[in-house]
Short mmCIF file of C-alpha atoms and ligand atoms in Angstrom, two decimals:
data_model
loop_
_atom_site.label_atom_id
_atom_site.label_comp_id
_atom_site.label_asym_id
_atom_site.label_seq_id
_atom_site.Cartn_x
_atom_site.Cartn_y
_atom_site.Cartn_z
CA MET A 1 47.30 3.42 152.62
CA LYS A 2 44.48 4.59 155.22
CA LYS A 3 45.55 7.52 157.12
CA ILE A 4 44.92 7.54 160.53
CA ALA A 5 44.89 10.12 163.62
CA ILE A 6 45.47 9.12 167.11
CA LEU A 7 44.28 10.72 169.57
CA GLY A 8 45.62 9.26 173.29
CA SER A 9 48.36 7.85 171.38
CA THR A 10 50.41 7.31 174.77
CA GLY A 11 47.60 5.27 176.78
CA SER A 12 46.58 1.73 176.49
CA ILE A 13 44.52 1.92 173.62
CA GLY A 14 46.64 4.33 171.95
CA THR A 15 49.89 2.18 172.04
CA GLN A 16 48.31 -0.89 171.43
CA ALA A 17 46.91 0.84 168.26
CA LEU A 18 50.30 1.39 166.96
CA ASP A 19 51.15 -2.23 167.45
CA VAL A 20 48.48 -2.72 164.95
CA VAL A 21 49.98 -0.30 162.64
CA ARG A 22 53.47 -1.86 162.96
CA ASN A 23 52.00 -5.37 162.32
CA LEU A 24 50.22 -4.63 159.25
CA PRO A 25 53.35 -2.53 157.16
CA GLY A 26 51.98 -0.69 154.02
CA GLU A 27 48.25 -0.71 155.24
CA PHE A 28 48.23 2.63 157.36
CA LYS A 29 49.99 6.21 157.58
CA ILE A 30 50.08 8.00 160.64
CA SER A 31 48.88 11.48 159.83
CA VAL A 32 48.48 12.81 163.45
CA LEU A 33 49.42 11.99 166.79
CA ALA A 34 48.21 13.44 170.07
CA ALA A 35 48.54 13.06 173.63
CA ASN A 36 48.43 14.99 176.93
CA SER A 37 51.54 14.98 178.95
CA ASN A 38 53.93 12.00 178.52
CA VAL A 39 56.96 13.57 176.49
CA GLU A 40 59.22 10.83 176.64
CA LEU A 41 56.94 7.98 175.17
CA PHE A 42 55.15 10.63 172.69
CA SER A 43 58.81 11.57 171.65
CA LYS A 44 59.29 8.11 170.58
CA GLN A 45 56.13 7.76 168.71
CA VAL A 46 56.84 10.62 166.91
CA GLU A 47 60.33 9.84 165.79
CA GLU A 48 59.06 6.23 164.94
CA PHE A 49 55.93 6.93 162.81
CA GLN A 50 56.57 10.69 162.02
CA PRO A 51 53.41 12.01 161.29
CA ASP A 52 52.54 15.26 159.69
CA LEU A 53 51.12 16.72 162.87
CA ALA A 54 51.93 15.94 166.55
CA VAL A 55 50.33 17.61 169.42
CA LEU A 56 50.69 17.74 173.04
CA ALA A 57 47.35 18.94 174.84
CA ASP A 58 49.45 19.92 177.95
CA GLU A 59 51.02 23.30 177.48
CA GLU A 60 53.74 22.61 179.89
CA SER A 61 54.50 19.32 178.13
CA TYR A 62 54.65 20.74 174.90
CA LYS A 63 56.92 23.31 175.95
CA ILE A 64 59.61 20.49 176.30
CA LEU A 65 58.62 18.88 173.42
CA LYS A 66 59.12 21.79 171.07
CA ILE A 67 62.69 22.04 172.01
CA LYS A 68 63.62 18.72 170.05
CA ASN A 69 63.70 18.44 166.19
CA PHE A 70 61.07 16.13 164.68
CA GLY A 71 62.28 16.85 160.80
CA LYS A 72 58.93 17.70 159.04
CA THR A 73 56.42 16.77 161.88
CA ILE A 74 54.56 20.22 162.55
CA LEU A 75 54.20 20.46 166.72
CA THR A 76 51.48 22.25 168.15
CA GLY A 77 50.45 22.02 171.94
CA GLY A 78 47.50 23.18 174.12
CA ARG A 79 43.74 22.37 174.22
CA GLN A 80 42.73 23.89 171.35
CA ALA A 81 45.58 22.50 169.05
CA PHE A 82 44.42 18.93 170.34
CA ILE A 83 40.93 19.53 169.40
CA ASP A 84 41.84 21.34 166.07
CA ALA A 85 44.05 18.15 165.35
CA THR A 86 41.06 16.14 164.57
CA THR A 87 40.28 18.60 161.58
CA TYR A 88 43.59 17.78 159.70
CA ASP A 89 42.89 17.24 156.09
CA ASP A 90 44.94 14.26 155.20
CA THR A 91 43.28 12.15 157.48
CA ASP A 92 40.47 9.25 156.88
CA ILE A 93 39.95 8.17 160.35
CA VAL A 94 40.28 9.68 163.64
CA LEU A 95 40.75 7.25 166.85
CA THR A 96 39.65 8.43 169.55
CA ALA A 97 41.64 6.68 172.42
CA MET A 98 41.80 9.70 175.28
CA SER A 99 40.28 8.94 178.30
CA GLY A 100 37.00 10.53 179.63
CA PHE A 101 34.64 13.66 179.09
CA ALA A 102 37.94 15.48 177.50
CA GLY A 103 37.05 13.13 174.54
CA LEU A 104 33.84 14.93 173.43
CA GLU A 105 34.65 18.43 171.99
CA PRO A 106 37.64 16.89 169.98
CA THR A 107 35.19 14.10 168.60
CA ILE A 108 32.44 16.49 167.72
CA LYS A 109 34.69 18.51 165.68
CA ALA A 110 36.15 15.38 163.82
CA ILE A 111 32.72 14.45 162.69
CA GLU A 112 32.13 17.86 161.79
CA SER A 113 34.98 17.64 159.17
CA GLY A 114 33.92 14.62 158.22
CA LYS A 115 35.86 12.30 159.67
CA ASN A 116 35.16 8.86 160.29
CA ILE A 117 35.57 7.73 164.00
CA ALA A 118 37.54 4.80 165.62
CA LEU A 119 35.88 5.29 168.86
CA ALA A 120 37.59 4.09 172.06
CA ASN A 121 36.33 7.17 174.23
CA LYS A 122 32.95 5.72 175.39
CA GLU A 123 32.48 8.60 177.54
CA THR A 124 31.72 10.82 174.35
CA LEU A 125 28.66 8.61 173.50
CA VAL A 126 27.53 8.27 177.25
CA VAL A 127 27.77 12.52 177.64
CA GLY A 128 26.80 13.35 174.19
CA GLY A 129 25.08 10.32 172.63
CA GLU A 130 22.11 12.01 170.75
CA ILE A 131 24.24 15.10 169.26
CA VAL A 132 27.28 12.88 168.52
CA THR A 133 25.00 10.26 166.49
CA ASN A 134 22.71 13.00 164.99
CA LEU A 135 25.99 14.72 163.58
CA ALA A 136 27.51 11.53 162.25
CA LYS A 137 24.20 11.12 160.24
CA LYS A 138 24.61 14.89 159.29
CA PHE A 139 28.13 14.66 158.15
CA GLY A 140 27.50 10.77 156.78
CA VAL A 141 30.60 9.55 158.85
CA LYS A 142 31.01 6.01 160.30
CA ILE A 143 31.20 5.70 164.07
CA LEU A 144 33.28 2.15 163.80
CA PRO A 145 33.32 0.90 167.74
CA VAL A 146 36.59 -0.13 169.42
CA ASP A 147 35.24 -1.21 172.92
CA SER A 148 35.44 -4.86 172.72
CA GLU A 149 31.65 -5.61 173.08
CA HIS A 150 30.87 -3.24 171.02
CA GLY A 151 33.30 -4.36 168.15
CA ALA A 152 31.56 -7.49 168.90
CA PHE A 153 28.38 -6.46 168.47
CA PHE A 154 29.21 -4.63 165.25
CA GLN A 155 30.58 -7.98 164.05
CA CYS A 156 27.51 -9.73 164.59
CA LEU A 157 25.58 -7.18 163.24
CA GLN A 158 27.28 -7.38 159.78
CA GLY A 159 24.77 -7.84 157.07
CA GLU A 160 21.80 -7.68 159.44
CA ASN A 161 18.84 -4.98 159.59
CA TYR A 162 19.12 -3.27 163.11
CA LYS A 163 15.12 -3.44 163.40
CA SER A 164 15.71 -7.24 163.88
CA ILE A 165 17.99 -7.01 167.07
CA GLU A 166 15.72 -8.20 169.89
CA LYS A 167 18.31 -7.82 172.47
CA LEU A 168 21.98 -7.09 172.80
CA LEU A 169 23.69 -9.35 175.30
CA LEU A 170 26.59 -7.37 176.85
CA THR A 171 29.22 -9.38 178.24
CA ALA A 172 31.27 -8.43 181.52
CA SER A 173 34.04 -10.17 183.04
CA GLY A 174 32.77 -9.02 186.49
CA GLY A 175 36.25 -7.41 187.46
CA PRO A 176 38.24 -8.13 190.41
CA PHE A 177 35.74 -7.94 192.71
CA ARG A 178 33.09 -10.63 191.14
CA GLY A 179 30.92 -12.61 193.72
CA LYS A 180 31.87 -10.23 196.37
CA LYS A 181 29.48 -8.36 198.72
CA THR A 182 29.38 -4.80 200.22
CA ALA A 183 30.59 -5.74 203.49
CA GLU A 184 33.79 -7.48 201.87
CA LEU A 185 34.59 -4.37 199.94
CA LYS A 186 34.31 -1.81 202.42
CA ASN A 187 38.36 -1.55 202.49
CA ALA A 188 39.14 -2.53 198.96
CA THR A 189 42.69 -1.43 198.64
CA LYS A 190 43.89 0.58 195.21
CA ASN A 191 46.01 -2.85 194.40
CA GLU A 192 42.77 -4.83 194.42
CA VAL A 193 40.84 -2.63 192.39
CA LEU A 194 43.74 -2.35 189.87
CA ALA A 195 44.18 -6.22 189.65
CA HIS A 196 41.72 -6.75 186.81
CA PRO A 197 41.75 -10.62 186.01
CA THR A 198 41.43 -10.46 182.19
CA TRP A 199 42.11 -7.25 180.94
CA ASN A 200 45.28 -4.86 180.87
CA MET A 201 43.99 -1.16 180.65
CA GLY A 202 44.44 2.53 181.84
CA GLN A 203 43.75 3.05 185.39
CA LYS A 204 40.43 5.02 185.15
CA ILE A 205 38.72 2.25 183.19
CA THR A 206 40.20 -0.46 185.13
CA VAL A 207 38.64 1.22 188.52
CA ASP A 208 35.49 1.51 186.32
CA SER A 209 35.73 -1.99 186.07
CA ALA A 210 35.81 -2.94 189.17
CA SER A 211 33.01 -0.96 190.15
CA LEU A 212 30.61 -2.04 187.29
CA VAL A 213 30.64 1.74 186.01
CA ASN A 214 32.51 0.67 183.20
CA LYS A 215 29.98 -1.90 182.21
CA GLY A 216 27.15 0.95 182.69
CA LEU A 217 28.84 3.18 180.32
CA GLU A 218 28.79 0.51 177.99
CA VAL A 219 25.25 0.00 178.08
CA ILE A 220 24.43 3.58 177.15
CA GLU A 221 27.47 3.58 174.52
CA ALA A 222 25.30 0.39 173.22
CA LYS A 223 22.24 2.21 173.34
CA TRP A 224 23.43 4.98 170.95
CA LEU A 225 25.59 2.56 168.47
CA TYR A 226 22.76 0.81 167.64
CA GLY A 227 19.70 2.54 168.39
CA VAL A 228 17.66 -0.03 171.05
CA ASP A 229 15.98 0.76 174.00
CA TYR A 230 17.38 0.28 177.47
CA ASN A 231 15.06 -2.80 178.33
CA GLN A 232 16.96 -4.48 175.08
CA ILE A 233 20.18 -4.49 176.74
CA GLN A 234 21.15 -7.10 178.87
CA VAL A 235 24.23 -7.49 180.99
CA VAL A 236 25.67 -11.21 181.26
CA VAL A 237 28.49 -11.73 183.68
CA HIS A 238 31.15 -14.10 181.52
CA PRO A 239 34.35 -14.21 183.58
CA GLN A 240 36.59 -16.06 180.95
CA SER A 241 36.19 -12.91 178.29
CA ILE A 242 36.16 -15.21 175.23
CA VAL A 243 32.64 -14.05 174.51
CA HIS A 244 32.82 -10.63 173.68
CA SER A 245 29.22 -10.14 173.16
CA MET A 246 26.05 -11.42 171.52
CA VAL A 247 23.33 -9.94 169.29
CA GLU A 248 19.65 -12.13 169.94
CA PHE A 249 17.45 -11.78 166.86
CA CYS A 250 13.65 -11.36 166.50
CA ASP A 251 13.67 -15.16 165.60
CA GLY A 252 15.33 -16.26 168.30
CA SER A 253 18.98 -16.76 166.80
CA ILE A 254 22.15 -15.65 168.64
CA ILE A 255 25.08 -14.63 167.23
CA ALA A 256 28.17 -14.35 169.34
CA GLN A 257 31.40 -13.04 168.63
CA LEU A 258 34.41 -15.01 170.17
CA ALA A 259 38.25 -14.42 170.14
CA ALA A 260 41.24 -14.39 172.89
CA PRO A 261 40.72 -11.15 175.04
CA ASP A 262 43.20 -8.55 173.13
CA MET A 263 42.37 -5.26 172.47
CA ARG A 264 44.45 -5.37 169.42
CA LEU A 265 41.66 -6.88 167.73
CA PRO A 266 38.67 -4.85 168.07
CA ILE A 267 40.85 -1.58 167.42
CA GLN A 268 42.30 -3.76 164.18
CA TYR A 269 38.66 -4.47 162.94
CA ALA A 270 37.81 -0.64 163.26
CA LEU A 271 40.53 0.42 161.47
CA THR A 272 40.45 -2.23 158.58
CA TYR A 273 36.76 -2.56 158.59
CA PRO A 274 35.34 -3.55 156.27
CA ASP A 275 38.65 -5.79 155.51
CA ARG A 276 39.88 -8.32 157.89
CA LYS A 277 43.51 -8.75 157.93
CA ILE A 278 45.61 -11.49 159.68
CA SER A 279 46.75 -10.07 163.55
CA PRO A 280 49.32 -11.70 166.14
CA VAL A 281 46.43 -12.32 168.41
CA LYS A 282 46.30 -15.75 169.95
CA LYS A 283 44.06 -18.26 168.49
CA LEU A 284 41.51 -19.95 170.57
CA ASP A 285 42.04 -23.33 171.36
CA PHE A 286 38.62 -24.96 172.33
CA TRP A 287 40.50 -28.11 173.99
CA GLN A 288 41.72 -25.47 176.64
CA ILE A 289 38.83 -23.47 177.29
CA LYS A 290 36.70 -26.28 178.50
CA ASN A 291 34.35 -23.98 180.28
CA LEU A 292 32.21 -20.69 179.14
CA THR A 293 30.15 -19.64 181.90
CA PHE A 294 27.49 -16.83 182.20
CA GLU A 295 26.05 -15.38 185.46
CA GLN A 296 23.65 -12.53 186.38
CA PRO A 297 25.20 -9.45 187.50
CA ASP A 298 24.80 -8.01 191.06
CA PHE A 299 22.76 -4.88 190.80
CA LYS A 300 22.87 -4.35 194.55
CA THR A 301 26.52 -4.59 195.46
CA PHE A 302 27.61 -2.93 192.29
CA LYS A 303 25.02 -0.03 192.41
CA GLY A 304 27.16 1.90 189.62
CA LEU A 305 25.39 -0.33 186.78
CA GLN A 306 21.93 0.58 188.37
CA PHE A 307 23.10 4.33 188.36
CA ALA A 308 23.81 4.01 184.72
CA TYR A 309 20.31 2.51 183.50
CA ASP A 310 18.97 4.91 185.88
CA ALA A 311 20.69 8.08 184.13
CA GLY A 312 20.38 6.42 180.73
CA ASN A 313 16.56 6.06 181.01
CA ALA A 314 16.37 9.48 182.40
CA GLY A 315 18.30 10.84 179.50
CA GLY A 316 18.75 14.62 179.01
CA THR A 317 21.74 15.85 181.09
CA LEU A 318 21.94 12.68 183.73
CA PRO A 319 24.19 10.66 181.69
CA CYS A 320 26.95 13.71 181.70
CA THR A 321 25.90 14.24 185.50
CA PHE A 322 26.51 10.37 185.93
CA ASN A 323 29.85 10.22 183.94
CA ALA A 324 31.29 13.57 185.38
CA ALA A 325 30.69 12.58 189.15
CA ASN A 326 32.44 9.10 188.39
CA GLU A 327 35.42 10.81 186.81
CA VAL A 328 35.77 13.11 189.88
CA ALA A 329 35.17 10.15 192.23
CA VAL A 330 37.64 7.89 190.45
CA GLU A 331 40.47 10.67 190.27
CA ASN A 332 39.86 11.12 194.17
CA PHE A 333 39.81 7.00 194.66
CA LEU A 334 43.26 6.80 193.00
CA GLN A 335 44.78 9.55 195.16
CA GLY A 336 43.65 7.99 198.36
CA LYS A 337 41.30 10.41 199.22
CA ILE A 338 38.17 8.26 199.19
CA LYS A 339 37.42 4.62 199.61
CA PHE A 340 36.27 2.52 196.64
CA LEU A 341 32.79 2.09 197.81
CA GLN A 342 32.32 6.02 198.14
CA ILE A 343 32.58 6.49 194.28
CA TYR A 344 28.87 5.32 194.41
CA ASP A 345 28.25 7.93 196.79
CA VAL A 346 29.79 10.58 194.87
CA ILE A 347 27.67 9.56 191.90
CA GLU A 348 24.34 8.75 193.74
CA ASN A 349 24.80 12.54 195.45
CA ALA A 350 25.17 14.19 191.98
CA MET A 351 22.55 12.33 190.42
CA LEU A 352 20.07 13.29 192.89
CA LYS A 353 21.08 16.79 193.23
CA ARG A 354 21.42 17.81 189.76
CA GLU A 355 18.47 18.97 187.79
CA VAL A 356 17.75 17.12 184.70
CA LYS A 357 17.95 19.42 181.51
CA LYS A 358 16.17 17.73 178.58
CA ASN A 359 17.89 18.07 174.67
CA PRO A 360 21.17 19.33 175.92
CA THR A 361 23.42 21.34 173.62
CA LEU A 362 27.54 21.03 173.69
CA GLU A 363 27.47 24.14 175.50
CA THR A 364 24.82 22.87 178.07
CA LEU A 365 26.82 19.73 178.59
CA LEU A 366 29.89 21.52 179.07
CA GLU A 367 28.15 23.34 182.04
CA GLU A 368 26.68 20.09 183.38
CA ASP A 369 30.30 18.65 183.43
CA PHE A 370 31.82 21.41 184.99
CA GLU A 371 28.91 22.00 187.68
CA THR A 372 28.85 18.24 188.53
CA ARG A 373 32.61 18.39 189.07
CA ARG A 374 32.23 21.43 191.56
CA LEU A 375 29.43 19.68 193.17
CA SER A 376 31.42 16.29 193.41
CA GLU A 377 34.31 17.98 195.05
CA LYS A 378 32.70 19.53 197.38
CA PHE A 379 31.14 16.75 198.65
CA ILE A 380 34.07 14.61 198.84
CA GLY A 381 35.48 17.42 200.80
CA SER A 382 32.86 18.01 203.16
CA GLU A 383 30.84 14.77 203.61
CA LEU A 384 33.36 12.06 202.93
CA ASN A 385 36.61 13.32 204.41
P1 NDP B 1 44.71 5.59 179.48
O1 NDP B 1 44.81 6.23 180.73
O2 NDP B 1 45.99 4.19 179.49
O3 NDP B 1 45.13 6.84 178.16
C1 NDP B 1 44.76 7.74 178.06
C2 NDP B 1 45.31 8.50 176.57
O4 NDP B 1 44.29 9.79 176.84
C3 NDP B 1 46.84 9.11 176.90
O5 NDP B 1 47.03 8.87 175.68
C4 NDP B 1 46.78 10.36 177.85
O6 NDP B 1 47.88 11.04 177.49
C5 NDP B 1 45.40 10.81 176.65
N1 NDP B 1 44.64 11.82 177.74
C6 NDP B 1 44.25 12.04 179.08
N2 NDP B 1 43.60 12.68 179.14
C7 NDP B 1 43.76 13.67 178.19
C8 NDP B 1 43.17 15.21 178.26
N3 NDP B 1 42.79 15.78 178.71
N4 NDP B 1 43.64 15.51 176.72
C9 NDP B 1 44.32 15.02 175.83
N5 NDP B 1 44.40 13.47 176.10
C10 NDP B 1 44.09 13.21 177.18
O7 NDP B 1 43.53 5.40 178.71
P2 NDP B 1 43.04 3.94 178.04
O8 NDP B 1 43.73 3.72 176.90
O9 NDP B 1 42.80 3.17 179.06
O10 NDP B 1 41.37 4.48 177.50
C11 NDP B 1 41.17 5.25 176.59
C12 NDP B 1 39.76 5.60 176.41
O11 NDP B 1 39.55 4.03 175.75
C13 NDP B 1 38.76 5.50 177.67
O12 NDP B 1 37.54 6.20 177.04
C14 NDP B 1 38.26 4.08 177.86
O13 NDP B 1 37.24 3.85 178.42
C15 NDP B 1 38.36 3.51 176.28
N6 NDP B 1 38.50 2.00 176.08
C16 NDP B 1 39.70 1.50 176.86
C17 NDP B 1 39.87 0.30 176.56
C18 NDP B 1 41.32 -0.57 177.26
O14 NDP B 1 41.51 -1.43 177.02
N7 NDP B 1 42.03 0.54 177.76
C19 NDP B 1 38.82 -0.79 176.14
C20 NDP B 1 37.79 -0.08 175.72
C21 NDP B 1 37.56 1.21 175.84
P3 NDP B 1 49.29 11.02 178.41
O15 NDP B 1 49.66 9.65 178.35
O16 NDP B 1 50.22 11.54 177.78
O17 NDP B 1 49.03 11.83 179.70
MG1 MG B 2 34.56 -2.96 176.94
#
């Protein structure tokens, strides 16, 4: 049995990962469950899966949790306990399904303790791609992508030499505002932004999908996973979300991965790799599909995508700046404090004002994240209100 630690078990990816585990009895044992503050759901998960270790990062939530009795499961709480949980000895693979920059340190710690990573938390690679991929090499650990597009690349690249990659064709649904122009998006409401046409995900990534910042984050994620240059990554809008991405090789062949849009598939493949197992994911019916269409992305309206290429090409701390400003902007948007398009203003402001530092260490990244958040909160308070 593979022993899995799930960080972010109460989220969209975390709960779907537990569904994968339920659907494959005898394949997996949950060694660690970790989340932030959702005590009610977390308690149910701990009762059902009886992990060796259960951690809530939020101290107040942990205080509520620890009153309960979960038999042999050891309970811990707080940020440091969350990070340390990744090093728990009896784990083969750590699924990083927590959201945002908070995923960087635990992922690094997991790699340093020799654990293979099933990576959902793309922010980790966006912010610390160089450090993380170098550490993975040094400690001989695999980073198995969970993001559907990167999981698709991974499947297309089985048995291939990465040097023969000509282009990564990264598909994007286009989100709820595909085809819309800036003037039509000025007063976009939270409900409109959160109404994703094909995927049901956590709120933060759903906003990122509407702004195409998510696709931008995925461009940087792909660069680090597959070692290509940014000019080899081409975003292709594909509204049906059936082709999850494609690889073009130097001989002109293109290999694509197709499946129904269901995150349980890429999660399962990352967890069962190199094996394939049956899954409950709906099979494609080509008589029903009829059309698979492809369009160019609109970089002018969805500036987030361009910012990501700019940040990636500049390198150093700029992807960290891009990510931190976006996290602050999305949080403020969800709280109704800024408008949808002002997310781009917050990112642009930070990218213009923060000085880029080359070859950042983890400490540099923590500082950059902190300073960008401060700058962006101040910008929102003084310029956007
Ligand atoms: P959710 O918001 O649904 O879930 C986030 C999870 O992380 C929850 O378990 C939450 O705990 C926990 N969490 C949040 N903040 C912290 C923190 N500071 N410390 C520890 N744990 C924390 O997110 P998603 O599942 O949608 O996304 C998770 C990651 O996977 C993101 O990086 C996202 O980009 C990526 N991803 C998601 C996809 C999807 O389909 N959802 C697709 C591809 C990638 P709690 O609920 O207890 O507060
Ligand atoms: Mg994706």
